[in-house]
Structures are given as C-alpha cells and as structure tokens.
Coordinates of C-alpha atoms and ligand atoms in Angstrom, one line a residue:
X886 CA -11.8 -77.0 5.2
X887 CA -8.7 -77.5 7.2
X888 CA -5.8 -75.2 6.2
X889 CA -2.4 -76.9 5.7
X890 CA -0.2 -76.8 8.7
X891 CA 3.3 -75.1 8.6
X892 CA 5.6 -76.5 11.3
X893 CA 8.5 -74.3 12.1
X894 CA 11.5 -74.9 14.4
X895 CA 13.8 -72.4 16.1
X896 CA 11.0 -70.3 17.7
X897 CA 13.5 -68.4 19.9
X898 CA 16.1 -67.8 17.2
X899 CA 16.4 -64.8 14.9
X900 CA 14.7 -66.3 11.9
X901 CA 12.1 -68.3 13.9
X902 CA 11.2 -65.1 15.8
X903 CA 10.7 -63.1 12.6
X904 CA 8.5 -65.9 11.1
X905 CA 6.4 -65.8 14.3
X906 CA 6.0 -62.0 13.9
X907 CA 4.6 -62.2 10.3
X908 CA 2.7 -65.5 10.3
X909 CA -0.5 -63.6 10.9
X910 CA -0.3 -62.1 7.4
X911 CA -0.5 -65.6 5.9
X912 CA -3.2 -67.0 8.2
X913 CA -5.8 -67.1 5.4
X914 CA -3.7 -69.8 3.8
X915 CA -2.0 -71.7 6.6
X916 CA -2.2 -72.8 10.2
X917 CA 1.2 -72.4 12.0
X918 CA 2.9 -74.3 14.8
X919 CA 6.2 -72.7 15.8
X920 CA 8.2 -74.8 18.2
X921 CA 11.3 -74.1 20.4
X922 CA 13.7 -76.4 22.1
X923 CA 11.2 -77.1 24.9
X924 CA 8.6 -78.5 22.5
X925 CA 11.0 -80.3 20.2
X926 CA 14.6 -80.9 21.1
X927 CA 16.5 -81.7 17.9
X928 CA 19.0 -83.8 19.7
X929 CA 16.2 -86.4 20.0
X930 CA 15.5 -88.0 16.5
X931 CA 12.7 -90.1 17.9
X932 CA 10.9 -86.9 19.1
X933 CA 11.4 -85.4 15.6
X934 CA 9.7 -88.4 13.9
X935 CA 6.9 -88.5 16.4
X936 CA 5.9 -84.8 16.2
X937 CA 6.0 -84.8 12.4
X938 CA 3.9 -88.0 12.2
X939 CA 1.4 -86.7 14.8
X940 CA 1.0 -83.1 13.5
X941 CA 1.1 -84.0 9.8
X942 CA 2.4 -80.7 8.5
X943 CA 2.3 -79.8 4.8
X944 CA 5.3 -77.5 5.1
X945 CA 8.2 -77.9 7.6
X946 CA 10.6 -74.9 8.0
X947 CA 13.8 -75.9 9.8
X948 CA 15.3 -72.7 11.3
X949 CA 16.8 -74.3 14.4
X950 CA 20.5 -74.9 14.3
X951 CA 23.6 -75.1 16.3
X952 CA 25.0 -71.6 15.4
X953 CA 27.8 -71.0 17.8
X954 CA 30.5 -71.1 15.2
X955 CA 33.5 -70.9 17.5
X956 CA 32.1 -73.3 20.2
X957 CA 31.4 -75.8 17.4
X958 CA 35.2 -76.4 17.2
X959 CA 35.0 -78.1 20.6
X960 CA 31.4 -79.2 20.7
X961 CA 31.8 -81.1 17.5
X962 CA 29.4 -84.0 18.2
X963 CA 26.6 -81.7 19.4
X964 CA 26.9 -79.4 16.3
X965 CA 26.8 -82.5 14.1
X966 CA 23.8 -83.9 15.9
X967 CA 21.7 -80.7 15.5
X968 CA 23.0 -79.6 12.1
X969 CA 23.3 -82.9 10.3
X970 CA 21.7 -85.8 12.1
X971 CA 18.5 -83.9 13.0
X972 CA 17.9 -82.6 9.4
X973 CA 18.2 -86.1 8.2
X974 CA 15.5 -87.3 10.6
X975 CA 13.3 -84.3 9.6
X976 CA 13.8 -85.0 5.9
X977 CA 12.9 -88.7 6.3
X978 CA 9.8 -88.0 8.5
X979 CA 8.6 -85.3 6.1
X980 CA 9.1 -87.5 3.1
X981 CA 6.9 -90.2 4.7
X982 CA 3.9 -87.9 4.8
X983 CA 4.6 -85.9 1.5
X984 CA 5.6 -82.8 3.6
X985 CA 7.6 -80.1 1.8
X986 CA 10.8 -79.2 3.6
X987 CA 12.6 -75.8 3.7
X988 CA 16.0 -76.2 5.3
X989 CA 18.2 -73.2 6.1
X990 CA 21.9 -73.4 5.6
X991 CA 24.9 -71.1 5.4
X992 CA 27.6 -69.4 3.3
X993 CA 30.1 -71.1 5.5
X994 CA 29.8 -74.3 3.4
X995 CA 32.3 -72.5 1.1
X996 CA 36.0 -71.9 1.8
X997 CA 36.2 -68.3 0.8
X998 CA 39.0 -68.7 -1.7
X999 CA 36.8 -67.4 -4.6
X1000 CA 36.6 -63.7 -5.5
X1001 CA 33.2 -63.7 -7.1
X1002 CA 29.8 -64.7 -5.7
X1003 CA 29.5 -68.5 -5.1
X1004 CA 26.9 -70.3 -7.3
X1005 CA 24.6 -72.8 -5.5
X1006 CA 26.4 -75.7 -7.1
X1007 CA 30.0 -74.5 -6.7
X1008 CA 32.2 -76.9 -4.9
X1009 CA 31.7 -76.8 -1.1
X1010 CA 34.7 -76.9 1.1
X1011 CA 33.9 -75.8 4.7
X1012 CA 36.9 -74.5 6.7
X1013 CA 35.3 -74.9 10.1
X1014 CA 33.3 -77.5 12.0
X1015 CA 30.1 -75.5 11.9
X1016 CA 30.4 -75.2 8.1
X1017 CA 31.1 -78.9 7.8
X1018 CA 28.1 -79.9 10.0
X1019 CA 25.8 -77.6 8.0
X1020 CA 27.1 -78.9 4.7
X1021 CA 26.4 -82.5 5.8
X1022 CA 22.9 -81.3 6.9
X1023 CA 22.2 -80.1 3.4
X1024 CA 23.2 -83.4 1.8
X1025 CA 21.2 -85.3 4.4
X1026 CA 18.1 -83.3 3.5
X1027 CA 18.5 -83.6 -0.3
X1028 CA 19.2 -87.3 -0.1
X1029 CA 16.1 -88.0 1.9
X1030 CA 13.3 -85.7 0.7
X1031 CA 12.6 -85.0 -2.9
X1032 CA 10.3 -82.1 -2.0
X1033 CA 13.0 -80.1 -0.1
X1034 CA 14.7 -76.9 -0.8
X1035 CA 17.9 -75.6 0.9
X1036 CA 18.1 -71.9 1.4
X1037 CA 21.7 -70.8 2.2
X1038 CA 21.9 -67.4 3.9
X1039 CA 24.6 -65.2 5.4
X1040 CA 25.4 -62.6 8.1
X1041 CA 21.9 -62.8 9.6
X1042 CA 20.7 -60.0 11.9
X1043 CA 17.4 -59.0 13.5
X1044 CA 16.1 -56.8 16.3
X1045 CA 15.8 -60.1 18.2
X1046 CA 18.7 -62.2 19.6
X1047 CA 22.4 -61.8 19.4
X1048 CA 24.0 -60.5 16.3
X1049 CA 26.6 -58.1 14.8
X1050 CA 24.2 -55.1 14.4
X1051 CA 23.1 -55.2 18.1
X1052 CA 26.6 -55.8 19.3
X1053 CA 27.9 -52.8 17.3
X1054 CA 25.0 -50.6 18.5
X1055 CA 25.9 -51.5 22.1
X1056 CA 29.6 -50.8 21.5
X1057 CA 29.0 -47.5 19.7
X1058 CA 26.9 -46.3 22.6
X1059 CA 29.6 -47.0 25.2
X1060 CA 33.1 -46.7 23.5
X1061 CA 35.0 -43.8 21.9
X1062 CA 36.5 -46.1 19.2
X1063 CA 36.2 -49.6 17.9
X1064 CA 38.1 -51.7 15.4
X1065 CA 36.3 -53.9 12.9
X1066 CA 37.8 -56.3 10.3
X1067 CA 37.9 -55.2 6.7
X1068 CA 39.3 -58.4 5.2
X1069 CA 36.2 -60.6 5.4
X1070 CA 33.6 -59.9 2.7
X1071 CA 30.0 -61.1 2.4
X1072 CA 26.4 -60.0 2.3
X1073 CA 24.2 -59.2 5.3
X1074 CA 20.7 -60.6 5.6
X1075 CA 17.9 -59.0 7.6
X1076 CA 16.1 -62.1 9.1
X1077 CA 12.7 -60.4 8.5
X1078 CA 13.4 -60.2 4.8
X1079 CA 14.3 -63.9 4.7
X1080 CA 11.2 -64.8 6.8
X1081 CA 8.9 -63.0 4.3
X1082 CA 10.7 -64.7 1.4
X1083 CA 10.1 -68.2 3.0
X1084 CA 6.4 -67.6 3.6
X1085 CA 6.0 -66.2 0.0
X1086 CA 7.7 -69.4 -1.3
X1087 CA 5.2 -71.7 0.5
X1088 CA 2.3 -69.5 -0.5
X1089 CA 3.5 -69.8 -4.1
X1090 CA 3.7 -73.6 -3.8
X1091 CA 0.2 -73.7 -2.1
X1092 CA -1.6 -71.4 -4.5
X1093 CA -0.1 -73.1 -7.5
X1094 CA -0.8 -76.5 -6.0
X1095 CA 2.9 -77.5 -6.6
X1096 CA 5.1 -79.5 -4.3
X1097 CA 8.5 -77.8 -3.8
X1098 CA 11.0 -79.1 -6.3
X1099 CA 14.4 -80.0 -4.9
X1100 CA 16.9 -77.2 -5.4
X1101 CA 19.6 -75.3 -3.5
X1102 CA 18.9 -71.5 -3.2
X1103 CA 20.9 -68.7 -1.8
X1104 CA 19.4 -65.6 -0.1
X1105 CA 20.8 -62.4 1.3
X1106 CA 20.2 -58.7 1.0
X1107 CA 21.8 -57.1 -2.1
X1108 CA 25.4 -55.9 -1.7
X1109 CA 28.8 -57.3 -1.0
X1110 CA 30.6 -55.5 1.9
X1111 CA 33.2 -56.0 4.7
X1112 CA 32.3 -56.1 8.4
X1113 CA 34.0 -52.7 8.5
X1114 CA 31.6 -51.3 5.9
X1115 CA 28.7 -52.8 7.8
X1116 CA 29.9 -51.1 11.1
X1117 CA 30.3 -47.8 9.3
X1118 CA 26.8 -47.9 8.0
X1119 CA 25.4 -48.8 11.4
X1120 CA 27.4 -45.8 12.9
X1121 CA 25.9 -43.5 10.2
X1122 CA 22.4 -44.7 11.0
X1123 CA 23.0 -44.0 14.7
X1124 CA 24.7 -40.7 14.0
X1125 CA 27.3 -42.0 16.4
X1126 CA 30.5 -40.2 17.4
X1127 CA 32.3 -43.5 18.0
X1128 CA 35.4 -43.8 15.7
X1129 CA 35.3 -47.0 13.6
X1130 CA 38.8 -48.2 12.7
X1131 CA 39.5 -50.8 10.1
X1132 CA 41.6 -53.8 11.1
X1133 CA 42.6 -57.2 9.8
X1134 CA 41.5 -60.7 10.9
X1135 CA 45.0 -61.4 12.2
X1136 CA 44.3 -59.0 15.1
X1137 CA 41.2 -61.1 16.0
X1138 CA 42.2 -64.8 16.2
X1139 CA 39.1 -67.0 16.7
X1140 CA 38.9 -70.7 17.4
X1141 CA 37.0 -71.3 14.1
X1142 CA 38.5 -70.1 10.8
X1143 CA 36.5 -67.5 9.0
X1144 CA 36.5 -67.2 5.2
X1145 CA 37.7 -64.0 3.6
X1146 CA 34.9 -64.0 0.9
X1147 CA 31.5 -65.6 1.3
X1148 CA 29.2 -63.6 -1.0
X1149 CA 26.7 -65.8 -2.9
X1150 CA 24.9 -65.6 -6.2
X1151 CA 21.3 -65.0 -5.0
X1152 CA 19.3 -64.4 -8.2
X1153 CA 17.5 -67.7 -8.6
X1154 CA 15.3 -67.5 -5.5
X1155 CA 14.1 -64.1 -6.5
X1156 CA 13.4 -65.2 -10.1
X1157 CA 11.7 -68.5 -9.3
X1158 CA 9.3 -67.1 -6.7
X1159 CA 8.8 -63.5 -8.0
X1160 CA 10.5 -61.9 -4.9
X1161 CA 12.1 -58.5 -4.7
X1162 CA 15.7 -58.0 -3.8
X1163 CA 16.3 -55.5 -1.0
X1164 CA 19.4 -53.4 -0.8
X1165 CA 21.4 -54.1 2.4
X1166 CA 21.4 -50.4 3.5
X1167 CA 17.6 -50.2 3.3
X1168 CA 17.1 -53.3 5.4
X1169 CA 19.7 -52.2 7.9
X1170 CA 17.9 -48.9 8.3
X1171 CA 14.5 -50.7 8.7
X1172 CA 15.9 -53.0 11.4
X1173 CA 17.7 -50.1 13.3
X1174 CA 14.4 -48.2 13.4
X1175 CA 12.8 -51.1 15.1
X1176 CA 15.6 -51.5 17.5
X1177 CA 15.4 -47.8 18.4
X1178 CA 11.8 -48.2 19.4
X1179 CA 12.5 -51.2 21.7
Ligands
LIG1572 N1 23.1 -66.2 12.3 C1 23.8 -66.1 11.2 O1 24.6 -65.2 10.9 C2 23.6 -67.2 10.1 C3 24.4 -67.1 8.9 C4 24.2 -68.1 8.0 C5 23.2 -69.1 8.1 N2 22.5 -69.1 9.3 C6 21.5 -70.2 9.4 O2 20.2 -69.6 9.5 C7 19.4 -70.4 10.3 C8 18.7 -69.5 11.3 O3 19.7 -68.9 12.1 P1 19.4 -67.9 13.3 O4 20.3 -66.7 13.1 O5 18.0 -67.7 13.4 O6 20.0 -68.8 14.5 P2 19.8 -68.5 16.1 O7 19.3 -67.2 16.3 O8 21.1 -68.9 16.7 O9 18.7 -69.6 16.5 C9 18.9 -70.9 16.4 C10 17.8 -71.6 17.2 O10 18.0 -73.0 17.1 C11 17.6 -73.5 18.4 N3 18.3 -74.8 18.7 C12 19.6 -75.0 18.9 N4 19.7 -76.3 19.4 C13 18.5 -76.8 19.4 C14 18.0 -78.1 19.8 N5 18.8 -79.1 20.2 N6 16.7 -78.3 19.7 C15 15.9 -77.3 19.3 N7 16.2 -76.1 19.0 C16 17.6 -75.9 19.0 C17 18.1 -72.4 19.4 O11 17.3 -72.6 20.6 P3 17.6 -71.9 21.9 O12 17.1 -70.5 21.7 O13 16.9 -72.6 22.9 O14 19.1 -72.0 22.1 C18 17.8 -71.2 18.6 O15 16.5 -70.7 19.0 C19 20.2 -71.5 10.9 O16 20.1 -72.6 10.0 C20 21.7 -71.0 10.7 O17 22.6 -72.0 10.5 C21 22.6 -68.2 10.3

C-alpha cells in the first residue's frame, strides 16, 4: 500500500535541513518530498496550487519563510508575499485535498511588553514588519484550513545555515572580546529538536488515524535567557578565552525593532503529543558537538 506523502518546503533552511536529516527514521510510515526554492518558489501562488494538487500530500510542513528580519523593513511586499500570501495559497490548496498543514511561525508576533511567557492566544501585536507578515500568515492558514496547526518557535539555531550560535563561535575564535545584549530575553530552539517534534506529531496523527485539529502551539527548548546568557554558555562549551561583555540594545540599533521579552508558554505541544521538553543547555551542547565535527 502507498504510504502517505509528506511535502516539506524550505529544504535549504535550518528547519527544512534538519527535517531532511531525520526523515529516514520515519520512512516506515511516510514518503517524503522536500522542496527548495528551485522546485517551488513561494512567490508564485499558481505553482503552489499546482504542486499540491499534483503530488497530493497527506501532510504539508511549511518551513520556508522570508526570515531576514531587518531587510523585511524595506522589502515589505516580498516578506508579505512569502509569509502571508503564500501560506494562504498553501492552506487553500491543502484544504481542497484534505491535507493536514503544519505552518511554522514566530515569537515575533508579540510586542514583548509582557514579563511572563506568552500564551498561544495572548493578544498579538507585532512590532516589526517580519512579525506582522508572519502574524497575517498565521491568520491566513487558520482561516483557510481546518486541519492546520501553527507552531510558533523562537531563536532557532542549527549546525546548518546562518544563526546566532554559529556567528558567536566564529567571533569567539577570532576576537579577544565581544559584546552581547542582555536586555532581550527569550528561549532558544535547536532546529533538530523542533524537526523531531514535527515528525512525531504527524506520526501521532497517522497512527491514531486522526486529522490534525486546528490549534496554535508554541515550541522552544526549556529555559528563558538573554542573548548574553546564550553567548556565555556557547563560550563555556568552546572553553573559549574570548571575553563576553554584556551590553544594551541601545548600543546596537537595527532597522527592525526587537522585543525585550518573547518567551512563550510551550507546555501544550508537549502534552498533546507526548513529547519531551529538552533543556536549552543540553540542546546547545548537542549542536556544538556536531558543529565541532564539521
Ligand atoms: N530563524 C529563527 O530564529 C526563527 C525564529 C522564529 C521563527 N522562525 C520560523 O521558523 C521557520 C523556519 O525558519 P528557519 O530558521 O529554518 O529559516 P531559514 O533558515 O531562513 O530558511 C528559510 C527558507 O525559506 C526559503 N525561502 C525563502 N523565500 C522563498 C521562496 N520565495 N520560495 C521558496 N523558498 C523560500 C529559503 O530559501 P533559500 O535558502 O533559497 O533562501 C530558506 O531555505 C520559519 O517559518 C521562520 O519564520 C525562525
């Protein structure tokens, strides 16, 4: 019997790459098709509808996104096309064939004025254009596909692609001292942990013969820290002599505003799908060990 097809976007991104690395572990349940920009350009809604109708996936995991937070302030239309218009087209095309949709979103839908973890249904109020485009993408998905879930994540890193961990490792190897902001707090996410969670979720749905039920989830590793804390732990893992100084966001003006607090309440995804939370320090160590071997 044919296995259900899982169609995944964002092949060359951090999360898409991690999914491609672990797909083999789920090959008894699913066939996988992981596409990059060359196979499916999300700027083209016609292409989106056509590939979904033609491939007839049972699960669609949308990892592709316009993620250049600062550039999004000037490339507003492009960010909106990829982060809001494309997810709407994906949701509609998936709904037409009863395909379950997992759409990835961000902590940046919140304004950061809160001092306790954001709940999934807390009021959204993005403070930059990337956040606004992702917030509209969430709504487009939920309004157009009843079998969709949103997974908001934060501070994503991996051994693949560009991210804070890899940048810090590079700087710590070449500089005597660096300064890192200590007035923005949130929770790091190892993309590999999120990739495992996503495939466990679709396995749960498949094994229990249940379509996904519409819901907003939030996922990160466990722990709420500042970028400075994150850098210090990276330095500890590297046994680096580079001095890490704490500084404030005012010393690092950026085109897009950043929120001072973006930690999210993550319990529901772990409870609903029997997943295990992983402490941020454990995941960081795991990732750095892989980077070391590269
Ligand atoms: N990175 C973070 O810290 C973070 C934080 C919160 C939430 N998220 C969310 O998590 C998800 C995964 O993020 P990530 O870190 O894996 O992002 P990423 O590494 O930046 O990867 C994004 C991927 O999207 C692809 N893409 C962009 N425009 C496209 C287009 N027009 N057509 C097809 N593909 C296109 C990119 O392709 P190319 O490689 O060809 O450019 C890239 O491979 C995204 O939804 C993101 O918004 C990320």
